[in-house]
Coordinates of C-alpha atoms in Angstrom, one line a residue:
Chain A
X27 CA -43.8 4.8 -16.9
X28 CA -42.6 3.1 -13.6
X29 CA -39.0 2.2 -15.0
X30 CA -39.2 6.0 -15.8
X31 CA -40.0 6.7 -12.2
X32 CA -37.2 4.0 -11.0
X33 CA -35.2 5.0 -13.1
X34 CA -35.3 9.0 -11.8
X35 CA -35.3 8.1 -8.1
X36 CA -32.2 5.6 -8.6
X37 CA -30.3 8.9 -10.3
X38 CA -31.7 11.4 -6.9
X39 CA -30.5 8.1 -4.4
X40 CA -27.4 7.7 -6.3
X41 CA -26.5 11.5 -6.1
X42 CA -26.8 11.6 -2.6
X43 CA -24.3 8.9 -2.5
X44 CA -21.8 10.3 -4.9
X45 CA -22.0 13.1 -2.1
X46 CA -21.2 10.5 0.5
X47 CA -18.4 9.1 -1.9
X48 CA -16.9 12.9 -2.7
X49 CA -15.4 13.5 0.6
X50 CA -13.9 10.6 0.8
X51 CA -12.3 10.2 -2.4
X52 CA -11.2 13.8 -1.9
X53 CA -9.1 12.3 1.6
X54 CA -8.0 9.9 0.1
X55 CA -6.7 11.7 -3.0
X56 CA -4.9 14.2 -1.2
X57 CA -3.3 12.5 1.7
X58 CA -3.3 9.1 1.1
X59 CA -5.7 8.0 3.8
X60 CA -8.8 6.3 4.4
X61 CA -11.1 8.7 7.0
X62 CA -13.1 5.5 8.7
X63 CA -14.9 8.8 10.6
X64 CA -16.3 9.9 7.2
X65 CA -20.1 8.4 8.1
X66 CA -19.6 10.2 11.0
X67 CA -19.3 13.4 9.3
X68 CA -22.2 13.1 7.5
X69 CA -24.5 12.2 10.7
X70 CA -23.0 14.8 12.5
X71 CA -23.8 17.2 9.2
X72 CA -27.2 15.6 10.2
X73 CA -27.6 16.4 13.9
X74 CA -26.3 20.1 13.6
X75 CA -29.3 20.8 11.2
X76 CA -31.6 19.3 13.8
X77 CA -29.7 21.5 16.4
X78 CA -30.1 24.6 14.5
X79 CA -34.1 24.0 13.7
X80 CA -34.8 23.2 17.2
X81 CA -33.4 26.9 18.0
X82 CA -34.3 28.8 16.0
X83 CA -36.9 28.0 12.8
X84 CA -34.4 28.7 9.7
X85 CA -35.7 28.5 6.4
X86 CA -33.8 25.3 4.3
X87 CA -31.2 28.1 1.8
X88 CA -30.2 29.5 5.0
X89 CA -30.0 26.1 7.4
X90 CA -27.7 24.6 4.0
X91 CA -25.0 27.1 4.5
X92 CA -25.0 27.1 8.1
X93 CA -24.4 23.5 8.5
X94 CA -21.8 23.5 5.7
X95 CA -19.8 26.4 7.0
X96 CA -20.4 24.3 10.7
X97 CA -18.7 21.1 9.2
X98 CA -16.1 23.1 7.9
X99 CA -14.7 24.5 11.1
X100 CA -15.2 20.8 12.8
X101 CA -13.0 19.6 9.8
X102 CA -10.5 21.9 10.2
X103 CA -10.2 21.4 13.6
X104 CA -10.2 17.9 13.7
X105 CA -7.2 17.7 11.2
X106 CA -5.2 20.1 13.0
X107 CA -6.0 19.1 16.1
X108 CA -5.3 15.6 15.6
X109 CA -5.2 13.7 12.5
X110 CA -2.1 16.1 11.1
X111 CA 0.4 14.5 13.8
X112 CA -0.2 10.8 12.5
X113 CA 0.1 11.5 8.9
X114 CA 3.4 9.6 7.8
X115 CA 4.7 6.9 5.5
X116 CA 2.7 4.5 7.4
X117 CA -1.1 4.1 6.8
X118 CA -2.4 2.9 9.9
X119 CA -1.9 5.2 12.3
X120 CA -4.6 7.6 10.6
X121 CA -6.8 4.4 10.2
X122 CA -6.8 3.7 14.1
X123 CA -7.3 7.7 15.0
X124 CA -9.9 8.0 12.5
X125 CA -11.6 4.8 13.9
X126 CA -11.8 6.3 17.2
X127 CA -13.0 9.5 16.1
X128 CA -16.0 7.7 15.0
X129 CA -16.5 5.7 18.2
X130 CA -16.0 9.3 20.1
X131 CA -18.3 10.9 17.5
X132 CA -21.2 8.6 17.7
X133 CA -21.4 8.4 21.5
X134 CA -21.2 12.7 21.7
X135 CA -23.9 12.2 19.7
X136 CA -25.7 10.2 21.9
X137 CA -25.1 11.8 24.8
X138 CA -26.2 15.2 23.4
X139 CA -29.1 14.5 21.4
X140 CA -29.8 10.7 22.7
X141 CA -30.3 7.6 20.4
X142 CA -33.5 8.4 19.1
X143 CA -34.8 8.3 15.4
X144 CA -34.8 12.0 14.1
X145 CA -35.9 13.2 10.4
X146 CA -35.6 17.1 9.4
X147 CA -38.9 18.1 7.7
X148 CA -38.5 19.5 4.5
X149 CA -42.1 21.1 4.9
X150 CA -43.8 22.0 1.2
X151 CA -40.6 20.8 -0.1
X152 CA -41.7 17.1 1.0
X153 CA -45.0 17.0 -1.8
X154 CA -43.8 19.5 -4.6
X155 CA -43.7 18.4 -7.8
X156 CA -42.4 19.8 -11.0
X157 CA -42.4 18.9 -14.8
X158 CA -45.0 17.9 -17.5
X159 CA -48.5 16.1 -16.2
X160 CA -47.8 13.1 -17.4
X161 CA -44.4 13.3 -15.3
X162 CA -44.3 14.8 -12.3
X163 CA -41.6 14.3 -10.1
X164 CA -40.1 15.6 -6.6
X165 CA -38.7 18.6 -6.0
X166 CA -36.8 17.8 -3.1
X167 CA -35.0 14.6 -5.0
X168 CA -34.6 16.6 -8.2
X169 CA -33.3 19.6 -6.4
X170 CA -30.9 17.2 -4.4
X171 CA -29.1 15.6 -7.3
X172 CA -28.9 19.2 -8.9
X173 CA -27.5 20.5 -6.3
X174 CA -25.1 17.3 -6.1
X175 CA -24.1 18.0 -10.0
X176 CA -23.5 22.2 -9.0
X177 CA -21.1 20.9 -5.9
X178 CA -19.2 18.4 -8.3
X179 CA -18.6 21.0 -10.8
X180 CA -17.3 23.6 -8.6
X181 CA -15.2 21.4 -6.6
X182 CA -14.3 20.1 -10.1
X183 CA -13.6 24.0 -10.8
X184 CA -11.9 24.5 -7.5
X185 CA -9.3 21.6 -7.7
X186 CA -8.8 22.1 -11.3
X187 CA -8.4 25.7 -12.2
X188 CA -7.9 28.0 -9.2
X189 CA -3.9 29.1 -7.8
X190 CA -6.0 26.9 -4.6
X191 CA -6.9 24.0 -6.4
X192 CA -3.5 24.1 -7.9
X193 CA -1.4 24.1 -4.4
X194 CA -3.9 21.2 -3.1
X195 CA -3.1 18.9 -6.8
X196 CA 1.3 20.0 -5.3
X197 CA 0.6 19.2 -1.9
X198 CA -1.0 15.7 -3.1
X199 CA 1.9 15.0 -5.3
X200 CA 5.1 15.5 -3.2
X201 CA 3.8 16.9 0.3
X202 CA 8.0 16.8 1.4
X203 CA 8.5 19.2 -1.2
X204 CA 5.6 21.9 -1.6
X205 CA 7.7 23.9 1.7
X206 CA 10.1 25.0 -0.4
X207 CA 7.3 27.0 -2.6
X208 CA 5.7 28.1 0.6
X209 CA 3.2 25.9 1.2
X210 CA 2.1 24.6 4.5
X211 CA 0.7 21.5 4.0
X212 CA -0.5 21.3 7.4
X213 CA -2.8 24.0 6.6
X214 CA -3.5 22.4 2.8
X215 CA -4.8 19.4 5.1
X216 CA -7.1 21.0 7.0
X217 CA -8.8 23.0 4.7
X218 CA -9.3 20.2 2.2
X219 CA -10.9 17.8 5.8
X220 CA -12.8 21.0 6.5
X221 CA -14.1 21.1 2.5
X222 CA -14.5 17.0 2.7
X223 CA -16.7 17.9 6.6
X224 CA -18.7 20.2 4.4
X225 CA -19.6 18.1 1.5
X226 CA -20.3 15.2 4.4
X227 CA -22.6 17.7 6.0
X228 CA -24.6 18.3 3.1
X229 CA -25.2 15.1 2.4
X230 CA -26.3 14.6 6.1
X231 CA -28.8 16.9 5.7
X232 CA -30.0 16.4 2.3
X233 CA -30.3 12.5 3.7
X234 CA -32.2 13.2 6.4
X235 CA -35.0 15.3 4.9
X236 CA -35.5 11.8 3.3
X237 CA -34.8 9.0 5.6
X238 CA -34.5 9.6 9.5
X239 CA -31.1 9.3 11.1
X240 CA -29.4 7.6 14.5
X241 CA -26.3 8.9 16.2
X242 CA -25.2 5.3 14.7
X243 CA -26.5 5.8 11.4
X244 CA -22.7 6.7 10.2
X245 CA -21.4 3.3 9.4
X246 CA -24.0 2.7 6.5
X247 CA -23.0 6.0 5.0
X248 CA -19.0 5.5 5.2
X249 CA -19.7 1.7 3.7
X250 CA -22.0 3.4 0.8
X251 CA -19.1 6.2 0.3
X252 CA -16.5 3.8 0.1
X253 CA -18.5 1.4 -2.6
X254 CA -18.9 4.6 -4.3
X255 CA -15.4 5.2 -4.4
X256 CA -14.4 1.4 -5.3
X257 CA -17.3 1.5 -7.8
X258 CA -15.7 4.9 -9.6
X259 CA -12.6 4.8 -9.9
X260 CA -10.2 6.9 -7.5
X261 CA -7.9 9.8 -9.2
X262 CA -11.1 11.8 -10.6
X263 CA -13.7 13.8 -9.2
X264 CA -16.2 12.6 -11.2
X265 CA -15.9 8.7 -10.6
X266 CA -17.1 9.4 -7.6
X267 CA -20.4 10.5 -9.1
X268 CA -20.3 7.6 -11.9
X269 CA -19.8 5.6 -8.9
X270 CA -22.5 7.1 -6.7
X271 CA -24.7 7.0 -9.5
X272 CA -24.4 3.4 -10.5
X273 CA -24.8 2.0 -7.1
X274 CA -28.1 4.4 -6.6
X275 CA -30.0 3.2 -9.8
X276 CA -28.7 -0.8 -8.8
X277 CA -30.3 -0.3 -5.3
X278 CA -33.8 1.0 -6.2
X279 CA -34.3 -1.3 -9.2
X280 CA -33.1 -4.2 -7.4
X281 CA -35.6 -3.1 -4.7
X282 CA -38.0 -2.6 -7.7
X283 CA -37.5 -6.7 -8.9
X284 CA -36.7 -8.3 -5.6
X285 CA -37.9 -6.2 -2.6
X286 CA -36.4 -8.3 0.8
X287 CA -32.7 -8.1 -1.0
X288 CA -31.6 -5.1 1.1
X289 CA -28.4 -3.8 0.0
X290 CA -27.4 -7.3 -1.5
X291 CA -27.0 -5.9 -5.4
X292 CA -25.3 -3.1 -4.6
X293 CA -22.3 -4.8 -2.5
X294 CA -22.5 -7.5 -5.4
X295 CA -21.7 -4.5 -8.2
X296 CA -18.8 -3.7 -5.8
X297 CA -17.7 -7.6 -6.2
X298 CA -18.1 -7.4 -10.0
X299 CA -16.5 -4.4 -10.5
X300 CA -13.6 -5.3 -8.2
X301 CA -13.7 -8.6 -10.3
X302 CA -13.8 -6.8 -13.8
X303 CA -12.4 -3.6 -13.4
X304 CA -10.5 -3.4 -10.4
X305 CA -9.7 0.2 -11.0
X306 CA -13.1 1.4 -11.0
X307 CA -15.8 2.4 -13.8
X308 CA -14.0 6.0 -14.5
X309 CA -10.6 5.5 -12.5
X310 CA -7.2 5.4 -12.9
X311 CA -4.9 2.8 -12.5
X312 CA -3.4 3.6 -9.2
X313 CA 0.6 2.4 -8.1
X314 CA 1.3 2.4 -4.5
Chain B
X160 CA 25.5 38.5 1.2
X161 CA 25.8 34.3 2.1
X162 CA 27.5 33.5 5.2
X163 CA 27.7 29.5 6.6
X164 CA 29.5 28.7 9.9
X165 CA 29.9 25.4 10.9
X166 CA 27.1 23.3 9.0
X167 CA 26.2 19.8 10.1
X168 CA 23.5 17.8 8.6
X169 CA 21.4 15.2 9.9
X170 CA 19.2 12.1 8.4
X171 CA 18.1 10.7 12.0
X172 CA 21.1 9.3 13.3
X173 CA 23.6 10.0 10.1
X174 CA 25.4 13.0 10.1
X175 CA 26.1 13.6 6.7
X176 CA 28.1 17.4 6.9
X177 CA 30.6 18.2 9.6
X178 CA 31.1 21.7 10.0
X179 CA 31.2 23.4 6.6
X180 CA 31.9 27.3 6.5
X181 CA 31.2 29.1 2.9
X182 CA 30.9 33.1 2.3
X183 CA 29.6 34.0 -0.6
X184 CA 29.0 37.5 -2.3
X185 CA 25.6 38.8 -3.8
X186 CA 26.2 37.8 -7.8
X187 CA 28.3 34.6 -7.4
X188 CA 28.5 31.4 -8.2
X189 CA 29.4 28.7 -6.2
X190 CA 30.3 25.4 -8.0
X191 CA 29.8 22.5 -5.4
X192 CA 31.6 19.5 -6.5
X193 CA 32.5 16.2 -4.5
X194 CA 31.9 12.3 -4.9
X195 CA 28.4 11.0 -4.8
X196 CA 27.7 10.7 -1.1
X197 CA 29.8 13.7 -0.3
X198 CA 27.0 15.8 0.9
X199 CA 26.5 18.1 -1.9
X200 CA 22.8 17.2 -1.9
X201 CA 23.0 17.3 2.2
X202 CA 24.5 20.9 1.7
X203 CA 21.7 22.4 -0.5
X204 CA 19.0 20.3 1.7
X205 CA 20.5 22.1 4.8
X206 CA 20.4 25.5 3.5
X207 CA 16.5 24.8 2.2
X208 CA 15.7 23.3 5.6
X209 CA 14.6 20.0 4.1
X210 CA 16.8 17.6 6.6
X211 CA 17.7 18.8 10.0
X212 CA 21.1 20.6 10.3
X213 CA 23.0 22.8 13.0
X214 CA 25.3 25.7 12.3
X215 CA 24.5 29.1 11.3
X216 CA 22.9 30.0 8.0
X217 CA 22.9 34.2 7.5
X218 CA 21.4 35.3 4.1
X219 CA 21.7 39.0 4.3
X220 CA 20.2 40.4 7.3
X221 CA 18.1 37.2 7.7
X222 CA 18.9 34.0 10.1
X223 CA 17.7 30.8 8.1
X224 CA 18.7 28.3 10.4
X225 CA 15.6 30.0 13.0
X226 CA 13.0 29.7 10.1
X227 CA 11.5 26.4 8.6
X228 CA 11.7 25.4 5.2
X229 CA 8.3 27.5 4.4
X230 CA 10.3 30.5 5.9
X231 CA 13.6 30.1 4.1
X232 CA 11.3 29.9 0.5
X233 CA 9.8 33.4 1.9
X234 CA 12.9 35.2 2.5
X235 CA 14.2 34.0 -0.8
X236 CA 15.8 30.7 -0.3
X237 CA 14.8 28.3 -4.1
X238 CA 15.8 24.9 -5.0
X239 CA 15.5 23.3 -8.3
X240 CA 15.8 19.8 -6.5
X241 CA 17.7 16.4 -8.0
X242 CA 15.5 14.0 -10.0
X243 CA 13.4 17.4 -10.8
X244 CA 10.6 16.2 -8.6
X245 CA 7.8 17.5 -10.7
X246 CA 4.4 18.0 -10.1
X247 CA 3.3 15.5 -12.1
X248 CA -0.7 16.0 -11.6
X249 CA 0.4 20.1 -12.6
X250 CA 1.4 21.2 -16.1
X251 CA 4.0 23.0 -17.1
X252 CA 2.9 26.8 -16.7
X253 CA 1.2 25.5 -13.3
X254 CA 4.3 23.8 -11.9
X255 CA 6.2 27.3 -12.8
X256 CA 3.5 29.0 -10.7
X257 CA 4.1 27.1 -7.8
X258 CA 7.5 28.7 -7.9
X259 CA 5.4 32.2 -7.2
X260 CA 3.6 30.7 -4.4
X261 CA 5.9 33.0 -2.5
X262 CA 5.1 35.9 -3.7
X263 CA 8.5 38.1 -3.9
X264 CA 8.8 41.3 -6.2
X265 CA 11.7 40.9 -9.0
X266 CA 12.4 40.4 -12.2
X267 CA 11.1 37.0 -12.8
X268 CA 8.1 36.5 -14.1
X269 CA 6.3 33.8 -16.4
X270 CA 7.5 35.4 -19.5
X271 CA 10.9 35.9 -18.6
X272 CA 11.0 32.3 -17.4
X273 CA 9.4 31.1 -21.2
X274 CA 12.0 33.8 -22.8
X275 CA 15.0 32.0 -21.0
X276 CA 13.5 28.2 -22.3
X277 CA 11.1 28.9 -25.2
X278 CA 9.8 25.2 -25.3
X279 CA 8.4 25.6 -21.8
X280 CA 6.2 28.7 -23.6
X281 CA 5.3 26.0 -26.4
X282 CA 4.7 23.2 -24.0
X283 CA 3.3 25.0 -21.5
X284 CA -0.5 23.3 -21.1
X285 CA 1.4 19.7 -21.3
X286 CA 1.7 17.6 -18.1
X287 CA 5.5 17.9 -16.6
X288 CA 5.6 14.0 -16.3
X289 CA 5.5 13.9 -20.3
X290 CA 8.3 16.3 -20.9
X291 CA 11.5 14.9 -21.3
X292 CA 14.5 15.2 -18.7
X293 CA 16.0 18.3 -19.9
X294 CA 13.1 19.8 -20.3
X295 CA 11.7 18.7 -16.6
X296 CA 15.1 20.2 -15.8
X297 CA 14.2 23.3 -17.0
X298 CA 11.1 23.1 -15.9
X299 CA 12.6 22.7 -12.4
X300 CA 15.1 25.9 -12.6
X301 CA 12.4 28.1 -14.0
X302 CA 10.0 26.9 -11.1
X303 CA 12.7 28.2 -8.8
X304 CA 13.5 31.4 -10.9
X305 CA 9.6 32.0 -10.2
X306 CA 10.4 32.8 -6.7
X307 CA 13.0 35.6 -7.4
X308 CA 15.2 34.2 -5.4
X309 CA 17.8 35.7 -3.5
X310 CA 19.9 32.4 -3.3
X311 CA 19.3 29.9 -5.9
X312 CA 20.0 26.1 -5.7
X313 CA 20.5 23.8 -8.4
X314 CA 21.3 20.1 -7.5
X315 CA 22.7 18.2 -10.5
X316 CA 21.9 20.4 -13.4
X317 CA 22.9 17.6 -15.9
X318 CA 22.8 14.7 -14.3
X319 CA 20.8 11.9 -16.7
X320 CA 20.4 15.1 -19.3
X321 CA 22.1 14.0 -23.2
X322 CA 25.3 16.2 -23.6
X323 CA 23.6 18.3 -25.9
X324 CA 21.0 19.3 -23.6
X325 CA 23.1 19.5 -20.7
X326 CA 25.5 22.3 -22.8
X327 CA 21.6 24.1 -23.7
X328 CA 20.8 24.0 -19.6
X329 CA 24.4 25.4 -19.0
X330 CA 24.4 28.1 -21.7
X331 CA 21.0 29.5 -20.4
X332 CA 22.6 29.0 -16.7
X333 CA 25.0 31.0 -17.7
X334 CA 23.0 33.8 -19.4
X335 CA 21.5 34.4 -15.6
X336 CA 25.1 35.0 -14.5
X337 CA 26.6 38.4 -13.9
X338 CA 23.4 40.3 -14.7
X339 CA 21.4 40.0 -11.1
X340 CA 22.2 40.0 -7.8
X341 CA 20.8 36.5 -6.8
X342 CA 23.7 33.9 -5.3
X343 CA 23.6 30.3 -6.9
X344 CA 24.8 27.3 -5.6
X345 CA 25.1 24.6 -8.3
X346 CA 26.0 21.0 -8.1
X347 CA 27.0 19.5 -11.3
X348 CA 29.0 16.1 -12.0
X349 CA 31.2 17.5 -14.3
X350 CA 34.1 19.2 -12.5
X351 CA 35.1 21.1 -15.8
X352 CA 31.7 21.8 -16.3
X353 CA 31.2 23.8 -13.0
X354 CA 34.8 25.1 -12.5
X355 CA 33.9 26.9 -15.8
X356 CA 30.2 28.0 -14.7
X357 CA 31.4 29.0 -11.0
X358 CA 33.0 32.1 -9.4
X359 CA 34.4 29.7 -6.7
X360 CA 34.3 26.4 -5.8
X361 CA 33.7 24.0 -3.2
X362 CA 35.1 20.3 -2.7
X363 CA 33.1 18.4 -0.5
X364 CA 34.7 14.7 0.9
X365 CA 33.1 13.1 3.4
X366 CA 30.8 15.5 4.3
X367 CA 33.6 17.8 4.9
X368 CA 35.3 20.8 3.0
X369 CA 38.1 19.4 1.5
X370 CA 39.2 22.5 -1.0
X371 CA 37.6 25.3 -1.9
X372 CA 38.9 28.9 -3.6
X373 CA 38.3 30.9 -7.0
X374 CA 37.3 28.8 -10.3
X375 CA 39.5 31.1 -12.4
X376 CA 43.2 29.7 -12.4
X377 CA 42.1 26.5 -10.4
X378 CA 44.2 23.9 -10.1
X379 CA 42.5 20.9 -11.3
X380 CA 45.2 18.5 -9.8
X381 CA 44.8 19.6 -6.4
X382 CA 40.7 19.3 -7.3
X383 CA 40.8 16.0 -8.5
X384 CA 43.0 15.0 -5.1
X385 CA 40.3 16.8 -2.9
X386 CA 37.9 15.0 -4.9
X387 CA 39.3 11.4 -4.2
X388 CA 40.6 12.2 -0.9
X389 CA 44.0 11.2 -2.0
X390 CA 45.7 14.4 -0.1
X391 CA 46.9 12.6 3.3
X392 CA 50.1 12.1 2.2

């Protein structure tokens, strides 16, 4: 009955990091680059949520859209605004501006809502419990890694069978080319940082109605999401939430078996996999 | 109606045309011939607004050389590009879309575009990358026919392609001719090849026009001298 329980809080943890992992893999699928402000994104996805409850007492299906549609616009913006004129054949200039973002990011954070611990409440949510008596689990963590499933289909949907989807797949294979059918790529960019910002957000928030946040809290996430990514594969959606999945379940039952060994099982999965599989669990062979 | 006056192109430094003038009427066919390395490609990229360039570039009413490239595909500039440069994550039927990005009215359609290459219809679900090299080819002209052009670009239409698939390409080519109003530019290797698909023709040397006139009654001595730069006498 416990491995039952570890077992279904490893899958809710690991959801939330194929969350963290999505974004990511998305950036880095699209335009070839590794966003190093990613945990950023996901604490900031945080802090909004604790901006908008502090003003105003929203309920948690209306605060969820809000902050998405938020991170969207601070996605957009940031990739027009700035990471759009480094994006060339070289990798590190987008590496260095995305590093700084995260410095800048962390201390706005700071500075606006100051370094202190901060949790979002879920309320009822916190103690309901659904399914047969003999059980029971969350609501919150069952609701989290369904709603994690619903965002990887669509997105799945979205990249994979829409005339959008289809112009973000062009724009990823031969961005020098997709001007001649139209496309502004620029534009492809930002809406797919502002779509990666969202999916951050989420996460943020779904994150912090479990486990309080820091303005600093980032670089944990962005090392989680890029295990995730390592761990799944890169080329498909869905590694990401192989990946997220796997490195969830190997945290909470190595917590389970040896309490004090932090993180230590996940990042050796990583080594093993890198090892074994250097493609990933569900990825594809990748030549650059 | 086409009109080019005094086209340079650039690739940072390199200048690759010199002042190249062509006029060409709605219906024709230009067959653009030269050495490899004599700006054909240049020429095409130019027009497209994939390298930079100086010069003036009227199609119709419309300035080109003011737009950027996403401009120039608008106001019906198409290019079926050399190597075929599919998009090899799309398939078939969703690289062909991508040709109607642009969203012009005409005649072409995804039908029409399967009627003029029935094993894009049949292989239409496949990934481009699988298809083979005339097919990608055809791939590529139909993903540019997709944007009702009103100038059409094809940059080596047989180049790589078997004989017998190069003569298939050719012969729907040439189905397309005389029956719209759309102005193609084509570079092809084979000089006979595209004196006989061409309403006129262009020499390119050096990045310059060497000879150019009417394909019908041209003579191929004075070609193959443009071609080799041999005319300095």
């Amino acid at each position: 009955m416990i491995w039952f329980e570890t077992l279904f809080s490893g899958l809710t943890l690991g959801g939330l990091y194929a969350l963290f992992g999505l974004g990511l893999s998305l950036i880095f699928g699209v335009m070839k680059i590794a966003n190093i402000a990613h945990g950023e994104l996901v604490i900031a996805g945080a802090f909004l949520a604790f901006a908008v409850v502090d003003l105003l007492p929203v309920p948690l299906w209306l605060l969820l859209p809000l902050v998405t549609m938020g991170m969207f616009a601070v996605g957009y913006a940031l990739q027009s605004a700035l990471v759009n004129r480094v994006l060339g054949d070289d990798p590190l200039p987008p590496l260095l501006l995305t590093f700084g973002i995260s410095i800048v990011a962390q201390n706005l954070l700071v500075e606006i809502f100051g370094a202190d611990n901060r949790a979002l409440d879920p309320g009822w949510l916190a103690t309901a419990r659904i399914g047969p008596v003999w059980f029971p689990v969350g609501l919150l963590p069952l609701g989290t890694l369904i709603l994690t499933v619903v965002l990887f289909g669509v997105l799945h949907l979205g990249i994979g069978h829409t005339r959008w989807g289809r112009i973000v797949r062009a724009t990823s294979d031969d961005p020098a080319l997709v001007g001649l059918f139209g496309v502004k790529r620029r534009r492809v960019f930002a809406v797919v940082m502002g779509v990666s910002a969202a999916l951050a957000a989420l996460a943020g928030v779904l994150l912090a109605m479990r486990s309080s946040v820091t303005p600093f809290s980032g670089v944990e996430r962005l090392l989680i999401a890029f295990e995730v990514i390592v761990i799944g594969g890169l080329g498909s959606i869905w590694a990401s939430l192989l990946g997220g999945l796997a490195l969830g379940l190997v945290h909470v039952i190595s917590f389970r078996l040896d309490p004090a060994s932090g993180l230590l099982y996940g990042h050796i999965l990583l080594l093993v996999i890198l090892l074994i599989r250097p493609e990933g669990l569900a990825g594809r062979k990748v030549t650059r | 109606m086409l009109e080019i006056r005094g086209l340079d192109a650039f690739y940072g430094d390199f200048q690759a045309l010199f002042g190249v003038d062509l006029s060409l009427q709605p219906g024709q066919t230009l067959a653009l011939i030269g050495a490899n390395g004599a700006g054909k490609s240049s020429f095409l990229h130019a027009i497209c607004g994939m390298t930079q360039a100086r010069g003036s570039v009227r199609l119709g009413d419309t300035d080109l050389a003011a737009l950027p490239a996403v401009g120039r595909a608008a106001a019906g500039v198409a290019l079926s590009p050399e190597g075929r440069r599919m998009f090899l994550s799309l398939s078939v039927r969703e690289n062909l879309l991508m040709g109607a990005n642009v969203r012009r009215r005409g005649p072409w359609t995804l039908d029409r575009v399967t009627g003029l290459f029935p094993i894009l219809g049949e292989f239409a679900d496949r990934p481009a990358g699988l298809l083979s090299g005339g097919q990608q080819q055809m791939v590529a002209i139909g993903r540019a026919l997709m944007a009702n052009p009103a100038l059409l670009l094809l940059d080596e239409v047989s180049l790589g392609l078997a004989p017998v698939v190069a003569q298939e390409v050719h012969a729907a080519l040439a189905m397309l001719r005389d029956q719209s109003e759309m102005i193609t530019i084509m570079v092809e290797q084979d000089v006979n090849r595209a004196i006989a698909a061409g309403d006129r023709f262009l020499c390119l040397l050096e990045g310059r026009a060497a000879l150019t006139g009417p394909c019908a009654g041209a003579d191929l001595d004075a070609i193959g001298r443009a071609y080799f730069g041999e005319d300095d006498t």
